[in-house]
Amino acid sequence: QRLVCLCVAHSANQKGSQRPKLDQSNCKVWFGSDEVGLQQDGDQILVSVADAKTASRYYGMLKSMLFKINSDTMKSGLEWNLFFEANVNGTRSWINHDDAKKQELSPWFDKSADDLKKGDVEGSLVKNTDLNVFLDSL
């Protein structure tokens, strides 16, 4: 819920964003014209993007948001599982974070992406930072 709230708040600050679409376990949010999907499945968060070129950027942004939530509200006790959408031979599947990173799963861990580090905010900016300043840094 907190992650969705941060996504919606960040989306509201982006020009051209559509209104988010929310239900009990799914969320579609737009950052400008870029669509990102979040789905809760038990204690798992499934992430998808409409445009593969933006995957590494929004992975970094969501990771930063999770670090911010963990730092500010969970006293660093939050644990999470991220799964990444993969299309293998036309079949959609979900791969956990560690396996996706090891495989350099494209487009999520595409090292050639121009915007790989955009939206990936960690360290001192995450901790003890006003939420609006944090969102502006993404």
mmCIF file of N, CA and C in Angstrom:
data_model
loop_
_atom_site.group_PDB
_atom_site.id
_atom_site.type_symbol
_atom_site.label_atom_id
_atom_site.label_comp_id
_atom_site.label_asym_id
_atom_site.label_seq_id
_atom_site.Cartn_x
_atom_site.Cartn_y
_atom_site.Cartn_z
ATOM 1 N N GLN A 1 0.824 -1.197 0.000
ATOM 2 C CA GLN A 1 0.000 0.000 0.000
ATOM 3 C C GLN A 1 0.864 1.255 0.000
ATOM 4 N N ARG A 2 1.912 1.242 0.786
ATOM 5 C CA ARG A 2 2.781 2.426 0.833
ATOM 6 C C ARG A 2 3.488 2.640 -0.502
ATOM 7 N N LEU A 3 3.900 1.546 -1.126
ATOM 8 C CA LEU A 3 4.567 1.663 -2.427
ATOM 9 C C LEU A 3 3.613 2.264 -3.459
ATOM 10 N N VAL A 4 2.382 1.816 -3.475
ATOM 11 C CA VAL A 4 1.390 2.364 -4.404
ATOM 12 C C VAL A 4 1.179 3.848 -4.121
ATOM 13 N N CYS A 5 1.107 4.233 -2.863
ATOM 14 C CA CYS A 5 0.925 5.652 -2.511
ATOM 15 C C CYS A 5 2.085 6.497 -3.026
ATOM 16 N N LEU A 6 3.314 6.013 -2.871
ATOM 17 C CA LEU A 6 4.463 6.756 -3.388
ATOM 18 C C LEU A 6 4.420 6.842 -4.908
ATOM 19 N N CYS A 7 4.034 5.759 -5.558
ATOM 20 C CA CYS A 7 3.930 5.779 -7.025
ATOM 21 C C CYS A 7 2.881 6.779 -7.489
ATOM 22 N N VAL A 8 1.738 6.786 -6.828
ATOM 23 C CA VAL A 8 0.670 7.718 -7.197
ATOM 24 C C VAL A 8 1.117 9.160 -6.955
ATOM 25 N N ALA A 9 1.786 9.412 -5.834
ATOM 26 C CA ALA A 9 2.272 10.766 -5.541
ATOM 27 C C ALA A 9 3.293 11.214 -6.579
ATOM 28 N N HIS A 10 4.194 10.324 -6.950
ATOM 29 C CA HIS A 10 5.200 10.669 -7.960
ATOM 30 C C HIS A 10 4.540 10.878 -9.326
ATOM 31 N N SER A 11 3.585 10.047 -9.653
ATOM 32 C CA SER A 11 2.869 10.162 -10.920
ATOM 33 C C SER A 11 2.158 11.508 -11.034
ATOM 34 N N ALA A 12 1.579 11.962 -9.932
ATOM 35 C CA ALA A 12 0.847 13.236 -9.934
ATOM 36 C C ALA A 12 1.763 14.408 -10.265
ATOM 37 N N ASN A 13 3.060 14.254 -10.031
ATOM 38 C CA ASN A 13 4.023 15.316 -10.317
ATOM 39 C C ASN A 13 4.588 15.250 -11.740
ATOM 40 N N GLN A 14 4.190 14.250 -12.507
ATOM 41 C CA GLN A 14 4.729 14.062 -13.846
ATOM 42 C C GLN A 14 3.734 14.568 -14.894
ATOM 43 N N LYS A 15 4.189 15.427 -15.782
ATOM 44 C CA LYS A 15 3.324 15.944 -16.840
ATOM 45 C C LYS A 15 2.841 14.806 -17.730
ATOM 46 N N GLY A 16 1.574 14.871 -18.093
ATOM 47 C CA GLY A 16 1.011 13.902 -19.023
ATOM 48 C C GLY A 16 0.609 12.580 -18.409
ATOM 49 N N SER A 17 0.700 12.455 -17.086
ATOM 50 C CA SER A 17 0.327 11.197 -16.440
ATOM 51 C C SER A 17 -1.185 11.017 -16.451
ATOM 52 N N GLN A 18 -1.620 9.803 -16.736
ATOM 53 C CA GLN A 18 -3.029 9.450 -16.607
ATOM 54 C C GLN A 18 -3.328 9.194 -15.141
ATOM 55 N N ARG A 19 -4.607 9.168 -14.834
ATOM 56 C CA ARG A 19 -5.007 8.791 -13.477
ATOM 57 C C ARG A 19 -4.668 7.325 -13.250
ATOM 58 N N PRO A 20 -4.208 6.992 -12.053
ATOM 59 C CA PRO A 20 -3.888 5.588 -11.779
ATOM 60 C C PRO A 20 -5.151 4.732 -11.778
ATOM 61 N N LYS A 21 -4.964 3.463 -12.064
ATOM 62 C CA LYS A 21 -6.051 2.489 -12.002
ATOM 63 C C LYS A 21 -5.703 1.512 -10.891
ATOM 64 N N LEU A 22 -6.561 1.455 -9.889
ATOM 65 C CA LEU A 22 -6.288 0.661 -8.698
ATOM 66 C C LEU A 22 -7.423 -0.300 -8.411
ATOM 67 N N ASP A 23 -7.083 -1.475 -7.939
ATOM 68 C CA ASP A 23 -8.058 -2.355 -7.309
ATOM 69 C C ASP A 23 -7.360 -3.032 -6.137
ATOM 70 N N GLN A 24 -7.959 -4.047 -5.576
ATOM 71 C CA GLN A 24 -7.421 -4.621 -4.342
ATOM 72 C C GLN A 24 -5.982 -5.103 -4.440
ATOM 73 N N SER A 25 -5.601 -5.699 -5.552
ATOM 74 C CA SER A 25 -4.252 -6.256 -5.621
ATOM 75 C C SER A 25 -3.469 -5.812 -6.856
ATOM 76 N N ASN A 26 -4.032 -4.923 -7.652
ATOM 77 C CA ASN A 26 -3.367 -4.460 -8.869
ATOM 78 C C ASN A 26 -3.355 -2.949 -8.939
ATOM 79 N N CYS A 27 -2.315 -2.434 -9.573
ATOM 80 C CA CYS A 27 -2.197 -0.992 -9.767
ATOM 81 C C CYS A 27 -1.531 -0.745 -11.109
ATOM 82 N N LYS A 28 -2.109 0.154 -11.886
ATOM 83 C CA LYS A 28 -1.444 0.674 -13.077
ATOM 84 C C LYS A 28 -1.279 2.156 -12.840
ATOM 85 N N VAL A 29 -0.053 2.615 -12.977
ATOM 86 C CA VAL A 29 0.249 4.022 -12.740
ATOM 87 C C VAL A 29 1.101 4.511 -13.905
ATOM 88 N N TRP A 30 0.928 5.786 -14.245
ATOM 89 C CA TRP A 30 1.661 6.369 -15.353
ATOM 90 C C TRP A 30 2.594 7.445 -14.831
ATOM 91 N N PHE A 31 3.808 7.417 -15.319
ATOM 92 C CA PHE A 31 4.798 8.454 -15.056
ATOM 93 C C PHE A 31 4.995 9.157 -16.395
ATOM 94 N N GLY A 32 4.252 10.243 -16.588
ATOM 95 C CA GLY A 32 4.173 10.840 -17.910
ATOM 96 C C GLY A 32 3.426 9.857 -18.793
ATOM 97 N N SER A 33 4.016 9.457 -19.899
ATOM 98 C CA SER A 33 3.361 8.506 -20.798
ATOM 99 C C SER A 33 3.769 7.060 -20.524
ATOM 100 N N ASP A 34 4.656 6.837 -19.548
ATOM 101 C CA ASP A 34 5.152 5.494 -19.243
ATOM 102 C C ASP A 34 4.231 4.783 -18.257
ATOM 103 N N GLU A 35 3.789 3.580 -18.629
ATOM 104 C CA GLU A 35 2.891 2.792 -17.784
ATOM 105 C C GLU A 35 3.670 1.738 -17.009
ATOM 106 N N VAL A 36 3.415 1.675 -15.700
ATOM 107 C CA VAL A 36 4.032 0.679 -14.829
ATOM 108 C C VAL A 36 2.914 -0.052 -14.091
ATOM 109 N N GLY A 37 3.010 -1.363 -14.041
ATOM 110 C CA GLY A 37 2.029 -2.170 -13.331
ATOM 111 C C GLY A 37 2.629 -2.802 -12.095
ATOM 112 N N LEU A 38 1.869 -2.791 -11.022
ATOM 113 C CA LEU A 38 2.258 -3.466 -9.783
ATOM 114 C C LEU A 38 1.134 -4.420 -9.416
ATOM 115 N N GLN A 39 1.490 -5.625 -9.057
ATOM 116 C CA GLN A 39 0.494 -6.599 -8.648
ATOM 117 C C GLN A 39 0.968 -7.260 -7.367
ATOM 118 N N GLN A 40 0.091 -7.298 -6.371
ATOM 119 C CA GLN A 40 0.415 -7.979 -5.124
ATOM 120 C C GLN A 40 -0.094 -9.410 -5.211
ATOM 121 N N ASP A 41 0.783 -10.343 -4.905
ATOM 122 C CA ASP A 41 0.431 -11.755 -4.879
ATOM 123 C C ASP A 41 0.964 -12.309 -3.570
ATOM 124 N N GLY A 42 0.120 -12.312 -2.545
ATOM 125 C CA GLY A 42 0.579 -12.701 -1.214
ATOM 126 C C GLY A 42 1.570 -11.674 -0.714
ATOM 127 N N ASP A 43 2.782 -12.118 -0.394
ATOM 128 C CA ASP A 43 3.811 -11.188 0.062
ATOM 129 C C ASP A 43 4.766 -10.805 -1.068
ATOM 130 N N GLN A 44 4.336 -11.032 -2.306
ATOM 131 C CA GLN A 44 5.171 -10.721 -3.459
ATOM 132 C C GLN A 44 4.616 -9.526 -4.225
ATOM 133 N N ILE A 45 5.509 -8.768 -4.830
ATOM 134 C CA ILE A 45 5.146 -7.653 -5.698
ATOM 135 C C ILE A 45 5.613 -8.005 -7.097
ATOM 136 N N LEU A 46 4.687 -8.056 -8.034
ATOM 137 C CA LEU A 46 5.012 -8.332 -9.427
ATOM 138 C C LEU A 46 5.005 -7.006 -10.171
ATOM 139 N N VAL A 47 6.071 -6.740 -10.930
ATOM 140 C CA VAL A 47 6.258 -5.464 -11.618
ATOM 141 C C VAL A 47 6.255 -5.705 -13.123
ATOM 142 N N SER A 48 5.541 -4.850 -13.859
ATOM 143 C CA SER A 48 5.578 -4.914 -15.320
ATOM 144 C C SER A 48 5.590 -3.494 -15.877
ATOM 145 N N VAL A 49 6.101 -3.344 -17.082
ATOM 146 C CA VAL A 49 6.109 -2.047 -17.764
ATOM 147 C C VAL A 49 5.558 -2.247 -19.168
ATOM 148 N N ALA A 50 4.897 -1.203 -19.684
ATOM 149 C CA ALA A 50 4.344 -1.281 -21.030
ATOM 150 C C ALA A 50 5.434 -1.124 -22.087
ATOM 151 N N ASP A 51 6.471 -0.358 -21.792
ATOM 152 C CA ASP A 51 7.559 -0.102 -22.740
ATOM 153 C C ASP A 51 8.856 -0.642 -22.155
ATOM 154 N N ALA A 52 9.400 -1.659 -22.793
ATOM 155 C CA ALA A 52 10.612 -2.310 -22.287
ATOM 156 C C ALA A 52 11.784 -1.346 -22.119
ATOM 157 N N LYS A 53 11.817 -0.281 -22.903
ATOM 158 C CA LYS A 53 12.922 0.677 -22.820
ATOM 159 C C LYS A 53 12.981 1.382 -21.473
ATOM 160 N N THR A 54 11.881 1.379 -20.730
ATOM 161 C CA THR A 54 11.828 2.070 -19.440
ATOM 162 C C THR A 54 12.016 1.139 -18.246
ATOM 163 N N ALA A 55 12.160 -0.144 -18.497
ATOM 164 C CA ALA A 55 12.178 -1.133 -17.416
ATOM 165 C C ALA A 55 13.278 -0.878 -16.394
ATOM 166 N N SER A 56 14.513 -0.666 -16.832
ATOM 167 C CA SER A 56 15.610 -0.487 -15.877
ATOM 168 C C SER A 56 15.410 0.787 -15.060
ATOM 169 N N ARG A 57 14.873 1.830 -15.676
ATOM 170 C CA ARG A 57 14.625 3.078 -14.948
ATOM 171 C C ARG A 57 13.605 2.866 -13.832
ATOM 172 N N TYR A 58 12.500 2.220 -14.158
ATOM 173 C CA TYR A 58 11.454 2.070 -13.147
ATOM 174 C C TYR A 58 11.797 1.006 -12.121
ATOM 175 N N TYR A 59 12.626 0.049 -12.477
ATOM 176 C CA TYR A 59 13.141 -0.870 -11.469
ATOM 177 C C TYR A 59 13.920 -0.078 -10.414
ATOM 178 N N GLY A 60 14.827 0.786 -10.856
ATOM 179 C CA GLY A 60 15.614 1.597 -9.928
ATOM 180 C C GLY A 60 14.746 2.498 -9.077
ATOM 181 N N MET A 61 13.722 3.091 -9.682
ATOM 182 C CA MET A 61 12.840 3.982 -8.942
ATOM 183 C C MET A 61 12.044 3.220 -7.883
ATOM 184 N N LEU A 62 11.488 2.067 -8.256
ATOM 185 C CA LEU A 62 10.721 1.279 -7.293
ATOM 186 C C LEU A 62 11.605 0.762 -6.169
ATOM 187 N N LYS A 63 12.822 0.370 -6.509
ATOM 188 C CA LYS A 63 13.775 -0.081 -5.485
ATOM 189 C C LYS A 63 14.056 1.062 -4.504
ATOM 190 N N SER A 64 14.248 2.264 -5.019
ATOM 191 C CA SER A 64 14.492 3.424 -4.160
ATOM 192 C C SER A 64 13.296 3.703 -3.261
ATOM 193 N N MET A 65 12.105 3.569 -3.819
ATOM 194 C CA MET A 65 10.898 3.775 -3.017
ATOM 195 C C MET A 65 10.801 2.752 -1.895
ATOM 196 N N LEU A 66 11.126 1.502 -2.188
ATOM 197 C CA LEU A 66 11.102 0.471 -1.147
ATOM 198 C C LEU A 66 12.126 0.766 -0.055
ATOM 199 N N PHE A 67 13.323 1.236 -0.444
ATOM 200 C CA PHE A 67 14.319 1.622 0.554
ATOM 201 C C PHE A 67 13.802 2.779 1.412
ATOM 202 N N LYS A 68 13.119 3.729 0.787
ATOM 203 C CA LYS A 68 12.574 4.878 1.520
ATOM 204 C C LYS A 68 11.514 4.416 2.519
ATOM 205 N N ILE A 69 10.613 3.563 2.084
ATOM 206 C CA ILE A 69 9.578 3.027 2.977
ATOM 207 C C ILE A 69 10.229 2.281 4.130
ATOM 208 N N ASN A 70 11.197 1.457 3.818
ATOM 209 C CA ASN A 70 11.888 0.668 4.839
ATOM 210 C C ASN A 70 12.573 1.577 5.855
ATOM 211 N N SER A 71 13.230 2.612 5.375
ATOM 212 C CA SER A 71 13.959 3.530 6.245
ATOM 213 C C SER A 71 13.024 4.362 7.114
ATOM 214 N N ASP A 72 11.972 4.907 6.513
ATOM 215 C CA ASP A 72 11.109 5.863 7.215
ATOM 216 C C ASP A 72 10.058 5.232 8.112
ATOM 217 N N THR A 73 9.460 4.144 7.663
ATOM 218 C CA THR A 73 8.309 3.636 8.408
ATOM 219 C C THR A 73 8.485 2.245 9.004
ATOM 220 N N MET A 74 9.441 1.503 8.520
ATOM 221 C CA MET A 74 9.574 0.123 8.968
ATOM 222 C C MET A 74 10.828 -0.117 9.814
ATOM 223 N N LYS A 75 11.529 0.940 10.166
ATOM 224 C CA LYS A 75 12.740 0.828 10.995
ATOM 225 C C LYS A 75 13.725 -0.189 10.405
ATOM 226 N N SER A 76 13.807 -0.208 9.079
ATOM 227 C CA SER A 76 14.692 -1.092 8.318
ATOM 228 C C SER A 76 14.390 -2.566 8.529
ATOM 229 N N GLY A 77 13.156 -2.891 8.913
ATOM 230 C CA GLY A 77 12.774 -4.279 9.129
ATOM 231 C C GLY A 77 11.946 -4.876 8.007
ATOM 232 N N LEU A 78 11.685 -4.090 6.963
ATOM 233 C CA LEU A 78 10.880 -4.562 5.843
ATOM 234 C C LEU A 78 11.688 -5.493 4.952
ATOM 235 N N GLU A 79 11.091 -6.598 4.613
ATOM 236 C CA GLU A 79 11.686 -7.511 3.647
ATOM 237 C C GLU A 79 10.726 -7.625 2.488
ATOM 238 N N TRP A 80 11.263 -7.725 1.261
ATOM 239 C CA TRP A 80 10.387 -7.819 0.108
ATOM 240 C C TRP A 80 10.967 -8.749 -0.928
ATOM 241 N N ASN A 81 10.078 -9.219 -1.792
ATOM 242 C CA ASN A 81 10.460 -10.057 -2.921
ATOM 243 C C ASN A 81 10.018 -9.341 -4.185
ATOM 244 N N LEU A 82 10.931 -9.148 -5.106
ATOM 245 C CA LEU A 82 10.592 -8.566 -6.397
ATOM 246 C C LEU A 82 10.718 -9.643 -7.466
ATOM 247 N N PHE A 83 9.718 -9.700 -8.330
ATOM 248 C CA PHE A 83 9.735 -10.612 -9.465
ATOM 249 C C PHE A 83 9.607 -9.781 -10.727
ATOM 250 N N PHE A 84 10.289 -10.187 -11.775
ATOM 251 C CA PHE A 84 10.319 -9.432 -13.016
ATOM 252 C C PHE A 84 9.682 -10.247 -14.131
ATOM 253 N N GLU A 85 8.890 -9.546 -14.930
ATOM 254 C CA GLU A 85 8.221 -10.195 -16.046
ATOM 255 C C GLU A 85 9.238 -10.533 -17.127
ATOM 256 N N ALA A 86 9.144 -11.751 -17.618
ATOM 257 C CA ALA A 86 10.013 -12.186 -18.707
ATOM 258 C C ALA A 86 9.154 -12.873 -19.756
ATOM 259 N N ASN A 87 9.451 -12.615 -20.999
ATOM 260 C CA ASN A 87 8.779 -13.304 -22.100
ATOM 261 C C ASN A 87 9.807 -14.202 -22.771
ATOM 262 N N VAL A 88 9.637 -15.494 -22.575
ATOM 263 C CA VAL A 88 10.557 -16.475 -23.145
ATOM 264 C C VAL A 88 9.791 -17.287 -24.172
ATOM 265 N N ASN A 89 10.217 -17.165 -25.424
ATOM 266 C CA ASN A 89 9.557 -17.877 -26.525
ATOM 267 C C ASN A 89 8.048 -17.619 -26.545
ATOM 268 N N GLY A 90 7.676 -16.369 -26.256
ATOM 269 C CA GLY A 90 6.266 -15.991 -26.288
ATOM 270 C C GLY A 90 5.475 -16.371 -25.058
ATOM 271 N N THR A 91 6.127 -16.956 -24.063
ATOM 272 C CA THR A 91 5.446 -17.353 -22.835
ATOM 273 C C THR A 91 5.820 -16.390 -21.722
ATOM 274 N N ARG A 92 4.816 -15.821 -21.061
ATOM 275 C CA ARG A 92 5.050 -14.877 -19.974
ATOM 276 C C ARG A 92 5.322 -15.636 -18.680
ATOM 277 N N SER A 93 6.370 -15.219 -17.981
ATOM 278 C CA SER A 93 6.690 -15.822 -16.688
ATOM 279 C C SER A 93 7.249 -14.740 -15.774
ATOM 280 N N TRP A 94 7.398 -15.073 -14.507
ATOM 281 C CA TRP A 94 7.934 -14.145 -13.508
ATOM 282 C C TRP A 94 9.187 -14.759 -12.917
ATOM 283 N N ILE A 95 10.258 -13.960 -12.850
ATOM 284 C CA ILE A 95 11.553 -14.427 -12.359
ATOM 285 C C ILE A 95 11.933 -13.596 -11.138
ATOM 286 N N ASN A 96 12.396 -14.255 -10.068
ATOM 287 C CA ASN A 96 12.754 -13.511 -8.857
ATOM 288 C C ASN A 96 13.970 -12.622 -9.112
ATOM 289 N N HIS A 97 14.140 -11.645 -8.247
ATOM 290 C CA HIS A 97 15.165 -10.606 -8.401
ATOM 291 C C HIS A 97 16.563 -11.174 -8.584
ATOM 292 N N ASP A 98 16.973 -12.073 -7.692
ATOM 293 C CA ASP A 98 18.344 -12.587 -7.745
ATOM 294 C C ASP A 98 18.626 -13.314 -9.057
ATOM 295 N N ASP A 99 17.680 -14.134 -9.506
ATOM 296 C CA ASP A 99 17.869 -14.848 -10.763
ATOM 297 C C ASP A 99 17.871 -13.887 -11.949
ATOM 298 N N ALA A 100 16.976 -12.898 -11.911
ATOM 299 C CA ALA A 100 16.916 -11.912 -12.999
ATOM 300 C C ALA A 100 18.215 -11.126 -13.097
ATOM 301 N N LYS A 101 18.759 -10.751 -11.955
ATOM 302 C CA LYS A 101 20.011 -9.988 -11.946
ATOM 303 C C LYS A 101 21.173 -10.848 -12.460
ATOM 304 N N LYS A 102 21.250 -12.103 -12.015
ATOM 305 C CA LYS A 102 22.306 -13.008 -12.468
ATOM 306 C C LYS A 102 22.251 -13.210 -13.981
ATOM 307 N N GLN A 103 21.028 -13.315 -14.500
ATOM 308 C CA GLN A 103 20.836 -13.540 -15.934
ATOM 309 C C GLN A 103 20.934 -12.245 -16.738
ATOM 310 N N GLU A 104 21.084 -11.113 -16.023
ATOM 311 C CA GLU A 104 21.027 -9.795 -16.655
ATOM 312 C C GLU A 104 19.803 -9.720 -17.555
ATOM 313 N N LEU A 105 18.674 -10.094 -16.953
ATOM 314 C CA LEU A 105 17.411 -10.179 -17.665
ATOM 315 C C LEU A 105 17.069 -8.851 -18.332
ATOM 316 N N SER A 106 16.970 -8.910 -19.620
ATOM 317 C CA SER A 106 16.592 -7.732 -20.385
ATOM 318 C C SER A 106 15.072 -7.652 -20.393
ATOM 319 N N PRO A 107 14.501 -6.507 -20.255
ATOM 320 C CA PRO A 107 15.111 -5.185 -20.222
ATOM 321 C C PRO A 107 15.391 -4.675 -18.804
ATOM 322 N N TRP A 108 15.069 -5.447 -17.774
ATOM 323 C CA TRP A 108 15.163 -4.972 -16.387
ATOM 324 C C TRP A 108 16.587 -4.631 -15.971
ATOM 325 N N PHE A 109 17.539 -5.454 -16.387
ATOM 326 C CA PHE A 109 18.930 -5.260 -15.997
ATOM 327 C C PHE A 109 19.793 -5.013 -17.226
ATOM 328 N N ASP A 110 19.242 -4.293 -18.171
ATOM 329 C CA ASP A 110 19.929 -3.994 -19.422
ATOM 330 C C ASP A 110 20.993 -2.939 -19.154
ATOM 331 N N LYS A 111 22.234 -3.344 -19.115
ATOM 332 C CA LYS A 111 23.327 -2.430 -18.768
ATOM 333 C C LYS A 111 23.580 -1.372 -19.841
ATOM 334 N N SER A 112 23.039 -1.565 -21.032
ATOM 335 C CA SER A 112 23.234 -0.580 -22.091
ATOM 336 C C SER A 112 22.152 0.500 -22.085
ATOM 337 N N ALA A 113 21.176 0.372 -21.187
ATOM 338 C CA ALA A 113 20.085 1.352 -21.156
ATOM 339 C C ALA A 113 20.611 2.728 -20.783
ATOM 340 N N ASP A 114 20.186 3.734 -21.528
ATOM 341 C CA ASP A 114 20.617 5.112 -21.274
ATOM 342 C C ASP A 114 20.174 5.605 -19.903
ATOM 343 N N ASP A 115 19.017 5.132 -19.464
ATOM 344 C CA ASP A 115 18.464 5.669 -18.225
ATOM 345 C C ASP A 115 18.571 4.682 -17.068
ATOM 346 N N LEU A 116 19.579 3.824 -17.080
ATOM 347 C CA LEU A 116 19.723 2.794 -16.051
ATOM 348 C C LEU A 116 19.742 3.382 -14.647
ATOM 349 N N LYS A 117 20.436 4.487 -14.446
ATOM 350 C CA LYS A 117 20.567 5.055 -13.110
ATOM 351 C C LYS A 117 19.509 6.117 -12.790
ATOM 352 N N LYS A 118 18.764 6.574 -13.768
ATOM 353 C CA LYS A 118 17.723 7.559 -13.486
ATOM 354 C C LYS A 118 16.692 6.919 -12.574
ATOM 355 N N GLY A 119 16.305 7.612 -11.544
ATOM 356 C CA GLY A 119 15.302 7.109 -10.627
ATOM 357 C C GLY A 119 15.845 6.192 -9.558
ATOM 358 N N ASP A 120 17.110 5.852 -9.606
ATOM 359 C CA ASP A 120 17.708 4.954 -8.623
ATOM 360 C C ASP A 120 18.406 5.802 -7.570
ATOM 361 N N VAL A 121 17.717 6.037 -6.467
ATOM 362 C CA VAL A 121 18.213 6.924 -5.425
ATOM 363 C C VAL A 121 18.422 6.096 -4.167
ATOM 364 N N GLU A 122 19.630 6.124 -3.635
ATOM 365 C CA GLU A 122 19.916 5.350 -2.427
ATOM 366 C C GLU A 122 20.717 6.191 -1.452
ATOM 367 N N GLY A 123 21.145 5.549 -0.388
ATOM 368 C CA GLY A 123 22.041 6.173 0.571
ATOM 369 C C GLY A 123 21.413 7.299 1.357
ATOM 370 N N SER A 124 22.185 8.365 1.543
ATOM 371 C CA SER A 124 21.776 9.446 2.428
ATOM 372 C C SER A 124 20.521 10.159 1.943
ATOM 373 N N LEU A 125 20.253 10.155 0.641
ATOM 374 C CA LEU A 125 19.054 10.821 0.153
ATOM 375 C C LEU A 125 17.792 10.073 0.563
ATOM 376 N N VAL A 126 17.878 8.767 0.708
ATOM 377 C CA VAL A 126 16.719 7.977 1.101
ATOM 378 C C VAL A 126 16.409 8.185 2.577
ATOM 379 N N LYS A 127 17.422 8.121 3.397
ATOM 380 C CA LYS A 127 17.227 8.238 4.842
ATOM 381 C C LYS A 127 17.141 9.698 5.246
ATOM 382 N N ASN A 128 16.256 9.978 6.168
ATOM 383 C CA ASN A 128 16.133 11.308 6.775
ATOM 384 C C ASN A 128 15.924 12.420 5.753
ATOM 385 N N THR A 129 15.200 12.130 4.697
ATOM 386 C CA THR A 129 14.915 13.123 3.671
ATOM 387 C C THR A 129 13.416 13.337 3.599
ATOM 388 N N ASP A 130 13.023 14.595 3.491
ATOM 389 C CA ASP A 130 11.620 14.934 3.316
ATOM 390 C C ASP A 130 11.074 14.179 2.109
ATOM 391 N N LEU A 131 9.844 13.685 2.219
ATOM 392 C CA LEU A 131 9.247 12.887 1.165
ATOM 393 C C LEU A 131 9.171 13.638 -0.162
ATOM 394 N N ASN A 132 8.820 14.917 -0.135
ATOM 395 C CA ASN A 132 8.729 15.694 -1.377
ATOM 396 C C ASN A 132 10.096 15.841 -2.046
ATOM 397 N N VAL A 133 11.142 16.056 -1.246
ATOM 398 C CA VAL A 133 12.495 16.142 -1.795
ATOM 399 C C VAL A 133 12.877 14.806 -2.417
ATOM 400 N N PHE A 134 12.548 13.729 -1.730
ATOM 401 C CA PHE A 134 12.834 12.382 -2.247
ATOM 402 C C PHE A 134 12.127 12.165 -3.586
ATOM 403 N N LEU A 135 10.825 12.449 -3.657
ATOM 404 C CA LEU A 135 10.072 12.240 -4.889
ATOM 405 C C LEU A 135 10.606 13.103 -6.028
ATOM 406 N N ASP A 136 11.018 14.319 -5.716
ATOM 407 C CA ASP A 136 11.587 15.191 -6.748
ATOM 408 C C ASP A 136 12.902 14.661 -7.285
ATOM 409 N N SER A 137 13.615 13.852 -6.491
ATOM 410 C CA SER A 137 14.910 13.336 -6.916
ATOM 411 C C SER A 137 14.801 12.131 -7.833
ATOM 412 N N LEU A 138 13.620 11.547 -7.902
ATOM 413 C CA LEU A 138 13.445 10.329 -8.725
ATOM 414 C C LEU A 138 13.465 10.660 -10.206
#
